[in-house]
Tab-separated table of C-alpha atoms in Angstrom:
chain	number	residue	atom	x	y	z
A	1	UNK	CA	169.020	76.895	16.527
A	2	UNK	CA	171.780	78.509	18.680
A	3	UNK	CA	171.627	77.601	22.335
A	4	UNK	CA	173.632	78.652	25.580
A	5	UNK	CA	173.539	77.319	29.010
A	6	UNK	CA	172.524	79.073	32.173
A	7	UNK	CA	172.297	77.303	35.515
A	8	UNK	CA	171.922	73.984	33.688
A	9	UNK	CA	168.844	75.145	31.662
A	10	UNK	CA	169.096	75.902	27.923
A	11	UNK	CA	168.364	79.393	26.770
A	12	UNK	CA	167.068	79.386	23.174
A	13	UNK	CA	167.679	82.434	20.986
A	14	UNK	CA	164.419	81.605	19.089
A	15	UNK	CA	161.644	82.594	21.373
A	16	UNK	CA	158.009	82.705	20.085
A	17	UNK	CA	156.176	86.075	19.521
A	18	UNK	CA	153.913	85.461	22.550
A	19	UNK	CA	157.069	85.303	24.916
A	20	UNK	CA	158.497	88.611	23.314
A	21	UNK	CA	155.172	90.253	23.726
A	22	UNK	CA	154.759	89.080	27.310
A	23	UNK	CA	158.249	90.495	28.130
A	24	UNK	CA	157.498	93.883	26.472
A	25	UNK	CA	153.913	94.225	27.796
A	26	UNK	CA	154.231	92.951	31.311
A	27	UNK	CA	157.744	94.562	31.825
A	28	UNK	CA	156.340	97.748	30.304
A	29	UNK	CA	153.591	97.779	32.578
A	30	UNK	CA	155.892	97.240	35.661
A	31	UNK	CA	158.118	100.040	34.553
A	32	UNK	CA	155.287	102.378	33.964
A	33	UNK	CA	153.894	101.730	37.405
A	34	UNK	CA	157.224	102.084	39.251
A	35	UNK	CA	159.258	104.356	37.333
A	36	UNK	CA	157.245	106.494	35.070
A	37	UNK	CA	157.271	110.172	36.389
A	38	UNK	CA	154.240	112.208	36.934
A	39	UNK	CA	153.313	115.755	37.977
A	40	UNK	CA	150.222	116.226	39.881
A	41	UNK	CA	148.291	119.441	40.380
A	42	UNK	CA	150.507	120.483	43.149
A	43	UNK	CA	153.695	120.157	40.792
A	44	UNK	CA	154.972	117.368	43.013
A	45	UNK	CA	157.159	114.725	41.349
A	46	UNK	CA	155.500	111.358	41.618
A	47	UNK	CA	154.945	107.959	40.084
A	48	UNK	CA	151.900	105.990	38.953
A	49	UNK	CA	152.299	103.512	41.895
A	50	UNK	CA	152.684	106.232	44.464
A	51	UNK	CA	149.581	108.058	43.281
A	52	UNK	CA	147.620	104.668	43.386
A	53	UNK	CA	149.119	104.126	46.865
A	54	UNK	CA	147.980	107.477	48.008
A	55	UNK	CA	144.359	107.019	46.739
A	56	UNK	CA	144.149	103.600	48.553
A	57	UNK	CA	145.652	105.170	51.640
A	58	UNK	CA	142.934	107.822	51.693
A	59	UNK	CA	140.120	105.288	50.834
A	60	UNK	CA	141.299	102.982	53.663
A	61	UNK	CA	141.619	105.832	56.269
A	62	UNK	CA	138.251	107.184	55.343
A	63	UNK	CA	136.087	103.985	55.140
A	64	UNK	CA	138.076	101.555	57.273
A	65	UNK	CA	139.535	103.494	60.165
A	66	UNK	CA	139.539	100.427	62.424
A	67	UNK	CA	141.464	98.229	59.908
A	68	UNK	CA	144.794	98.905	61.516
A	69	UNK	CA	143.622	98.138	65.021
A	70	UNK	CA	142.243	94.735	63.812
A	71	UNK	CA	145.528	93.897	62.016
A	72	UNK	CA	147.743	94.766	65.125
A	73	UNK	CA	145.344	92.776	67.315
A	74	UNK	CA	145.605	89.666	65.092
A	75	UNK	CA	149.346	90.083	64.983
A	76	UNK	CA	149.608	90.218	68.729
A	77	UNK	CA	147.249	87.318	69.322
A	78	UNK	CA	149.084	85.279	66.793
A	79	UNK	CA	152.259	85.837	68.753
A	80	UNK	CA	150.664	84.923	71.959
A	81	UNK	CA	149.247	81.860	70.399
A	82	UNK	CA	152.716	80.813	69.185
A	83	UNK	CA	154.217	81.248	72.768
A	84	UNK	CA	151.486	79.255	74.520
A	85	UNK	CA	149.537	77.103	72.015
A	86	UNK	CA	150.521	76.171	68.452
A	87	UNK	CA	147.470	74.827	66.563
A	88	UNK	CA	148.326	71.921	64.306
A	89	UNK	CA	146.132	73.482	61.463
A	90	UNK	CA	148.509	76.543	61.427
A	91	UNK	CA	151.757	74.588	61.824
A	92	UNK	CA	150.871	72.810	58.544
A	93	UNK	CA	151.068	75.994	56.726
A	94	UNK	CA	154.748	76.807	56.925
A	95	UNK	CA	154.602	80.588	55.768
A	96	UNK	CA	151.849	81.411	58.165
A	97	UNK	CA	153.393	79.559	61.120
A	98	UNK	CA	156.611	81.504	60.540
A	99	UNK	CA	154.542	84.859	60.453
A	100	UNK	CA	152.680	84.213	63.546
A	101	UNK	CA	154.901	82.002	65.725
A	102	UNK	CA	157.716	84.582	66.585
A	103	UNK	CA	160.204	84.863	69.194
A	104	UNK	CA	159.484	86.326	72.727
A	105	UNK	CA	161.127	89.719	71.814
A	106	UNK	CA	158.970	90.062	68.853
A	107	UNK	CA	155.955	88.920	70.658
A	108	UNK	CA	156.644	91.767	73.171
A	109	UNK	CA	157.012	94.234	70.286
A	110	UNK	CA	153.605	93.229	68.952
A	111	UNK	CA	151.901	93.671	72.387
A	112	UNK	CA	153.615	97.206	72.565
A	113	UNK	CA	152.332	97.978	69.192
A	114	UNK	CA	148.761	96.797	70.150
A	115	UNK	CA	148.897	99.026	73.282
A	116	UNK	CA	149.964	102.133	71.406
A	117	UNK	CA	147.293	101.457	68.626
A	118	UNK	CA	144.580	100.974	71.215
A	119	UNK	CA	145.604	104.181	72.931
A	120	UNK	CA	145.303	106.224	69.629
A	121	UNK	CA	142.218	104.530	68.338
A	122	UNK	CA	140.306	104.882	71.715
A	123	UNK	CA	141.778	108.315	72.595
A	124	UNK	CA	142.694	106.569	76.011
A	125	UNK	CA	145.760	105.878	77.964
A	126	UNK	CA	148.776	108.140	78.561
A	127	UNK	CA	148.704	111.437	76.512
A	128	UNK	CA	152.378	111.109	75.983
A	129	UNK	CA	151.880	107.907	74.035
A	130	UNK	CA	148.860	108.714	71.895
A	131	UNK	CA	149.650	112.310	70.980
A	132	UNK	CA	149.908	113.186	67.283
A	133	UNK	CA	153.740	113.614	67.405
A	134	UNK	CA	154.340	110.183	68.881
A	135	UNK	CA	151.916	107.215	68.775
A	136	UNK	CA	149.587	109.102	66.491
A	137	UNK	CA	152.263	109.598	63.747
A	138	UNK	CA	153.292	105.996	64.035
A	139	UNK	CA	149.646	104.825	63.529
A	140	UNK	CA	149.254	107.296	60.597
A	141	UNK	CA	152.433	105.896	58.938
A	142	UNK	CA	151.291	102.322	59.458
A	143	UNK	CA	148.015	103.004	57.708
A	144	UNK	CA	150.027	104.266	54.768
A	145	UNK	CA	152.035	101.100	54.846
A	146	UNK	CA	148.926	99.058	54.480
A	147	UNK	CA	148.283	100.816	51.122
A	148	UNK	CA	151.960	100.383	50.085
A	149	UNK	CA	151.821	96.659	51.021
A	150	UNK	CA	148.793	96.019	48.872
A	151	UNK	CA	149.853	98.040	45.703
A	152	UNK	CA	153.597	97.102	45.962
A	153	UNK	CA	152.896	93.293	46.362
A	154	UNK	CA	150.637	92.943	43.338
A	155	UNK	CA	152.532	95.148	40.864
A	156	UNK	CA	156.059	94.085	42.092
A	157	UNK	CA	156.044	90.791	39.999
A	158	UNK	CA	155.612	92.762	36.718
A	159	UNK	CA	159.023	94.669	37.648
A	160	UNK	CA	160.990	91.727	39.002
A	161	UNK	CA	159.773	88.645	37.299
A	162	UNK	CA	159.060	89.477	33.555
A	163	UNK	CA	162.618	90.175	32.402
A	164	UNK	CA	163.333	93.890	32.722
A	165	UNK	CA	165.721	93.197	35.590
A	166	UNK	CA	167.751	90.589	33.627
A	167	UNK	CA	167.764	92.845	30.601
A	168	UNK	CA	168.925	95.989	32.501
A	169	UNK	CA	171.231	93.991	34.824
A	170	UNK	CA	173.327	92.483	32.109
A	171	UNK	CA	173.615	95.773	30.216
A	172	UNK	CA	174.662	97.693	33.229
A	173	UNK	CA	176.811	94.987	34.868
A	174	UNK	CA	180.116	96.383	33.364
A	175	UNK	CA	179.385	99.629	35.320
A	176	UNK	CA	177.523	98.565	38.379
A	177	UNK	CA	179.635	95.429	39.379
A	178	UNK	CA	183.085	97.167	39.530
A	179	UNK	CA	181.846	100.193	41.299
A	180	UNK	CA	179.544	98.685	43.915
A	181	UNK	CA	180.270	95.057	43.928
A	182	UNK	CA	176.595	94.174	43.082
A	183	UNK	CA	174.636	92.652	40.247
A	184	UNK	CA	173.772	95.224	37.340
A	185	UNK	CA	170.083	94.567	38.171
A	186	UNK	CA	170.594	96.581	41.279
A	187	UNK	CA	170.177	99.625	39.170
A	188	UNK	CA	166.383	98.827	38.902
A	189	UNK	CA	166.190	99.010	42.838
A	190	UNK	CA	168.037	102.374	42.827
A	191	UNK	CA	165.772	103.927	40.166
A	192	UNK	CA	162.759	102.750	42.113
A	193	UNK	CA	163.957	104.232	45.248
A	194	UNK	CA	164.606	107.643	43.484
A	195	UNK	CA	161.255	107.755	41.818
A	196	UNK	CA	159.027	105.943	44.463
A	197	UNK	CA	160.418	105.459	47.869
A	198	UNK	CA	163.269	103.798	49.903
A	199	UNK	CA	161.006	101.228	51.542
A	200	UNK	CA	159.760	100.296	47.895
A	201	UNK	CA	163.356	99.531	46.883
A	202	UNK	CA	164.150	97.534	50.151
A	203	UNK	CA	161.028	95.390	49.673
A	204	UNK	CA	162.067	94.781	46.052
A	205	UNK	CA	165.618	93.898	47.081
A	206	UNK	CA	164.262	91.433	49.835
A	207	UNK	CA	162.017	89.799	47.313
A	208	UNK	CA	164.882	89.245	44.914
A	209	UNK	CA	167.033	87.813	47.787
A	210	UNK	CA	164.380	85.430	48.731
A	211	UNK	CA	164.016	84.425	45.094
A	212	UNK	CA	167.710	83.585	44.692
A	213	UNK	CA	168.835	86.619	42.535
A	214	UNK	CA	170.973	88.234	45.181
A	215	UNK	CA	173.388	86.708	47.645
A	216	UNK	CA	173.127	87.800	51.377
A	217	UNK	CA	175.946	90.269	51.009
A	218	UNK	CA	174.636	91.670	47.750
A	219	UNK	CA	171.130	92.161	49.151
A	220	UNK	CA	172.463	93.809	52.397
A	221	UNK	CA	174.740	96.088	50.378
A	222	UNK	CA	171.883	97.194	47.975
A	223	UNK	CA	169.500	97.679	50.891
A	224	UNK	CA	171.816	99.921	52.872
A	225	UNK	CA	173.388	101.769	50.128
A	226	UNK	CA	171.075	101.855	47.067
A	227	UNK	CA	167.748	102.696	48.812
A	228	UNK	CA	167.980	106.302	48.379
A	229	UNK	CA	165.214	108.543	49.300
A	230	UNK	CA	162.632	109.652	46.699
A	231	UNK	CA	162.481	113.131	45.116
A	232	UNK	CA	159.220	113.893	46.725
A	233	UNK	CA	160.460	113.228	50.234
A	234	UNK	CA	163.603	115.398	49.503
A	235	UNK	CA	161.443	118.203	48.579
A	236	UNK	CA	159.462	117.752	51.813
A	237	UNK	CA	162.627	117.788	53.929
A	238	UNK	CA	163.818	120.923	51.977
A	239	UNK	CA	160.621	122.741	52.677
A	240	UNK	CA	160.545	121.808	56.366
A	241	UNK	CA	164.126	123.263	56.729
A	242	UNK	CA	163.555	126.105	54.463
A	243	UNK	CA	166.144	125.394	51.883
A	244	UNK	CA	164.044	124.880	48.866
A	245	UNK	CA	165.881	127.607	46.955
A	246	UNK	CA	168.850	125.360	47.131
A	247	UNK	CA	166.918	122.170	46.130
A	248	UNK	CA	168.795	121.372	42.964
A	249	UNK	CA	172.147	121.697	44.833
A	250	UNK	CA	170.740	119.606	47.656
A	251	UNK	CA	169.486	116.800	45.472
A	252	UNK	CA	172.640	116.801	43.390
A	253	UNK	CA	174.865	116.509	46.394
A	254	UNK	CA	172.766	113.937	48.040
A	255	UNK	CA	172.897	111.749	44.895
A	256	UNK	CA	176.588	112.140	44.305
A	257	UNK	CA	177.488	111.638	47.971
A	258	UNK	CA	175.139	108.762	48.096
A	259	UNK	CA	176.696	106.871	45.261
A	260	UNK	CA	180.242	107.618	46.937
A	261	UNK	CA	179.116	106.117	50.028
A	262	UNK	CA	177.887	103.095	48.380
A	263	UNK	CA	181.173	102.556	46.752
A	264	UNK	CA	182.886	102.837	50.005
A	265	UNK	CA	180.320	101.009	52.216
A	266	UNK	CA	180.458	97.789	50.355
A	267	UNK	CA	184.160	97.539	50.782
A	268	UNK	CA	184.402	97.877	54.451
A	269	UNK	CA	182.820	96.037	57.412
A	270	UNK	CA	180.118	95.003	58.275
A	271	UNK	CA	179.080	94.639	54.770
A	272	UNK	CA	182.169	93.386	53.393
A	273	UNK	CA	182.231	90.428	55.980
A	274	UNK	CA	178.791	89.171	55.118
A	275	UNK	CA	178.878	85.818	53.103
A	276	UNK	CA	177.949	85.410	49.574
A	277	UNK	CA	175.589	82.707	50.324
A	278	UNK	CA	172.035	82.489	48.547
A	279	UNK	CA	168.543	81.867	49.898
A	280	UNK	CA	168.014	78.470	48.179
A	281	UNK	CA	169.267	78.055	44.524
A	282	UNK	CA	171.184	80.673	42.873
A	283	UNK	CA	169.070	81.960	39.912
A	284	UNK	CA	171.274	84.853	38.619
A	285	UNK	CA	173.960	84.778	35.879
A	286	UNK	CA	174.972	88.070	34.288
A	287	UNK	CA	178.012	86.540	32.640
A	288	UNK	CA	178.116	87.125	28.817
A	289	UNK	CA	179.583	84.526	26.734
A	290	UNK	CA	182.472	85.590	24.614
A	291	UNK	CA	180.738	84.689	21.358
A	292	UNK	CA	177.638	86.654	22.068
A	293	UNK	CA	177.002	90.436	22.012
A	294	UNK	CA	175.907	92.232	25.378
A	295	UNK	CA	172.631	93.378	23.945
A	296	UNK	CA	171.777	89.973	22.498
A	297	UNK	CA	172.524	88.100	25.731
A	298	UNK	CA	170.419	90.738	27.631
A	299	UNK	CA	167.574	90.113	25.334
A	300	UNK	CA	167.832	86.333	25.551
A	301	UNK	CA	167.979	86.372	29.317
A	302	UNK	CA	164.994	88.723	29.648
A	303	UNK	CA	162.940	86.433	27.262
A	304	UNK	CA	163.936	83.384	29.282
A	305	UNK	CA	162.687	84.925	32.514
A	306	UNK	CA	159.342	86.118	30.832
A	307	UNK	CA	158.783	82.788	29.368
A	308	UNK	CA	158.756	81.398	32.997
A	309	UNK	CA	156.530	84.129	34.389
A	310	UNK	CA	153.296	82.718	35.801
A	311	UNK	CA	150.510	85.097	36.825
A	312	UNK	CA	148.823	82.671	39.174
A	313	UNK	CA	152.045	81.928	41.105
A	314	UNK	CA	152.876	85.703	41.121
A	315	UNK	CA	149.447	86.578	42.600
A	316	UNK	CA	149.746	83.685	45.316
A	317	UNK	CA	153.272	85.161	46.237
A	318	UNK	CA	151.701	88.667	46.241
A	319	UNK	CA	148.973	87.633	48.765
A	320	UNK	CA	151.562	86.048	51.140
A	321	UNK	CA	153.744	89.190	50.761
A	322	UNK	CA	150.876	91.508	51.619
A	323	UNK	CA	149.924	89.540	54.784
A	324	UNK	CA	153.537	89.309	55.880
A	325	UNK	CA	154.089	93.098	55.673
A	326	UNK	CA	150.897	94.002	57.494
A	327	UNK	CA	151.173	91.462	60.192
A	328	UNK	CA	154.906	91.392	60.747
A	329	UNK	CA	156.348	94.783	59.709
A	330	UNK	CA	153.675	97.242	60.943
A	331	UNK	CA	153.775	96.148	64.706
A	332	UNK	CA	157.574	96.939	64.571
A	333	UNK	CA	157.106	100.214	63.032
A	334	UNK	CA	154.526	101.262	65.613
A	335	UNK	CA	156.291	99.888	68.739
A	336	UNK	CA	159.957	100.916	67.949
A	337	UNK	CA	158.834	104.187	66.258
A	338	UNK	CA	156.983	105.198	69.336
A	339	UNK	CA	159.708	104.271	71.671
A	340	UNK	CA	162.337	106.048	69.637
A	341	UNK	CA	160.266	109.180	69.338
A	342	UNK	CA	159.646	109.319	73.096
A	343	UNK	CA	163.372	109.002	73.691
A	344	UNK	CA	163.976	111.950	71.455
A	345	UNK	CA	161.123	114.131	72.585
A	346	UNK	CA	160.891	113.508	76.420
A	347	UNK	CA	164.421	112.713	77.576
A	348	UNK	CA	167.850	114.293	77.328
A	349	UNK	CA	169.565	111.039	76.341
A	350	UNK	CA	170.164	112.235	72.664
A	351	UNK	CA	171.862	115.370	73.933
A	352	UNK	CA	174.323	113.176	75.903
A	353	UNK	CA	174.830	110.542	73.249
A	354	UNK	CA	175.376	113.081	70.520
A	355	UNK	CA	177.957	115.129	72.358
A	356	UNK	CA	180.931	113.414	70.460
A	357	UNK	CA	179.130	114.415	67.112
A	358	UNK	CA	179.089	118.046	68.304
A	359	UNK	CA	182.716	117.860	68.684
A	360	UNK	CA	183.207	116.203	65.333
A	361	UNK	CA	181.048	119.021	63.579
A	362	UNK	CA	183.070	121.670	65.401
A	363	UNK	CA	186.189	120.440	63.678
A	364	UNK	CA	184.713	121.543	60.484
A	365	UNK	CA	183.559	124.978	61.628
A	366	UNK	CA	179.888	124.220	61.392
A	367	UNK	CA	177.938	126.948	63.198
A	368	UNK	CA	175.548	125.624	65.923
A	369	UNK	CA	177.377	122.270	65.902
A	370	UNK	CA	176.219	121.058	69.441
A	371	UNK	CA	172.723	122.425	68.651
A	372	UNK	CA	172.317	120.096	65.635
A	373	UNK	CA	174.336	117.249	67.063
A	374	UNK	CA	171.377	115.240	68.052
A	375	UNK	CA	169.909	115.637	64.490
A	376	UNK	CA	172.934	113.695	63.272
A	377	UNK	CA	171.925	110.437	65.275
A	378	UNK	CA	168.049	110.700	65.500
A	379	UNK	CA	167.736	109.935	61.930
A	380	UNK	CA	168.466	106.320	62.791
A	381	UNK	CA	164.978	106.276	64.475
A	382	UNK	CA	163.168	108.110	61.669
A	383	UNK	CA	164.774	110.261	58.804
A	384	UNK	CA	162.202	113.025	59.273
A	385	UNK	CA	162.828	113.759	62.921
A	386	UNK	CA	166.274	115.667	62.083
A	387	UNK	CA	164.258	118.033	60.147
A	388	UNK	CA	161.544	118.481	62.835
A	389	UNK	CA	164.021	119.139	65.676
A	390	UNK	CA	166.331	121.597	63.875
A	391	UNK	CA	165.807	125.281	64.650
A	392	UNK	CA	164.882	127.627	61.862
A	393	UNK	CA	167.007	130.266	63.398
A	394	UNK	CA	170.219	128.423	62.370
A	395	UNK	CA	172.181	129.678	59.287
A	396	UNK	CA	171.084	128.284	55.906
A	397	UNK	CA	174.347	126.463	55.605
A	398	UNK	CA	173.666	124.493	58.816
A	399	UNK	CA	169.985	123.733	57.904
A	400	UNK	CA	171.270	122.589	54.488
A	401	UNK	CA	173.874	120.213	56.158
A	402	UNK	CA	171.076	118.830	58.339
A	403	UNK	CA	168.783	118.357	55.315
A	404	UNK	CA	171.494	116.527	53.206
A	405	UNK	CA	172.761	114.435	56.099
A	406	UNK	CA	169.237	113.174	57.042
A	407	UNK	CA	168.807	112.139	53.190
A	408	UNK	CA	172.073	110.351	52.742
A	409	UNK	CA	171.925	108.405	56.036
A	410	UNK	CA	168.841	106.343	54.553
A	411	UNK	CA	168.894	103.798	57.365
A	412	UNK	CA	166.026	104.391	59.804
A	413	UNK	CA	164.209	101.963	62.062
A	414	UNK	CA	160.621	103.113	61.437
A	415	UNK	CA	160.507	101.746	57.987
A	416	UNK	CA	163.624	100.806	56.177
A	417	UNK	CA	165.732	99.397	59.241
A	418	UNK	CA	162.810	97.100	60.346
A	419	UNK	CA	162.331	95.670	56.738
A	420	UNK	CA	166.020	95.010	56.521
A	421	UNK	CA	166.239	93.186	59.863
A	422	UNK	CA	163.310	91.034	59.090
A	423	UNK	CA	164.539	90.234	55.550
A	424	UNK	CA	167.223	87.834	56.852
A	425	UNK	CA	170.116	89.213	54.975
A	426	UNK	CA	172.522	89.138	57.943
A	427	UNK	CA	172.060	92.572	59.419
A	428	UNK	CA	170.802	93.129	62.854
A	429	UNK	CA	170.050	96.433	64.548
A	430	UNK	CA	173.583	96.662	65.906
A	431	UNK	CA	175.111	96.305	62.413
A	432	UNK	CA	172.702	98.760	60.857
A	433	UNK	CA	173.646	101.258	63.490
A	434	UNK	CA	177.347	100.864	62.537
A	435	UNK	CA	176.641	101.319	58.956
A	436	UNK	CA	174.553	104.376	59.747
A	437	UNK	CA	177.476	105.849	61.811
A	438	UNK	CA	179.930	105.136	58.910
A	439	UNK	CA	177.732	106.944	56.503
A	440	UNK	CA	177.127	109.762	58.767
A	441	UNK	CA	180.899	110.275	59.568
A	442	UNK	CA	181.899	110.189	56.005
A	443	UNK	CA	179.160	112.425	54.700
A	444	UNK	CA	179.369	115.339	57.087
A	445	UNK	CA	182.751	116.723	55.762
A	446	UNK	CA	181.612	116.252	52.243
A	447	UNK	CA	178.264	118.185	52.970
A	448	UNK	CA	180.158	120.922	54.732
A	449	UNK	CA	182.166	121.473	51.610
A	450	UNK	CA	179.021	121.674	49.577
A	451	UNK	CA	177.328	124.001	52.024
A	452	UNK	CA	180.103	126.447	51.347
A	453	UNK	CA	178.556	126.912	47.938
A	454	UNK	CA	175.406	128.530	49.340
């Protein structure tokens, strides 16, 4: 029986029919949930997972409207407990202790989130905080994140742990590795973000980094460059800015410019300076032996991975991932999303900060350059804000520019940015903002050129 070696373990070419069936069925189920396109009654492009998430989201909000308040309260109390009293019973459970016993800045974040949540839930406190456009929108977004956490965590292992990422990664490595300096399996992250959502792709990447399949640099590169926005959200932005008649051109330009930005971004700082270190043992090898065909090696690697898939272990990890997202990520989204939105809506700070961007836009003859300058930067807080603050009286080319820019920036604190920072891949808020600026500065002249086609 022919054998080859991968990370010291032998990969046999003669796998049982049960292993082959496990790979085909489990991976097929994962791909179906994450990547299979659907059209609902409103003709919106969607996936099975996103439909399931939407159903769970509606069920939670209709039947358990207090659930988010309880979650944020537990998160805040856990942070206070970690500052003043650390029970031995919790310290013995490493993953739970890491989740509850956080640093003082994160403890403050959780307390701010609790204040905002209580204001919205009770209809009390400052109107400026609990309004639908500020705290209310963040609370609504966080309720949706609960549904995403539950559905994603329990379906994710079928996409990442059953062999399809190994199979796809090895086949696409000759294309993906030279262009983007990341493993071929990153293509699955890219497809998931296109068809599902960018936060889904970031969570997939973070899971793969924690499992040893991406280095710190590779995970950071994928999270900040490959997590493109989904097709449904692109349509929402286009409708908000009234450029739906140019949707095909918009999405084609966003895709092309996004891939170009990825090829550039991974080769410059700060991404290029992140070390290629792994979280624990390195578990990826997409190198193909010279005496084995590409397809055969991809098949063997996929079966080897499927053979080691254990449903009980996967479910245990899914429970921990779900609890981690709802107790750790949601307070960050509520607190920083509220603070950021207040800065945009209630102060002139963004007008002052964005003045240089107005000058930059003027260089390319953009009509209304200083008027849309704040929109070029507020996307760092939330990618939907640029569309909301852009006047509909501006020319279609200018509105098209804002739409395209908000979609290629892809790094925003209310969801993706917070997930990236908490994932431990070597990116803090400062480095994320630098990457955000790099993408913005490079994308603007390219989108100006495309807007001339309108």
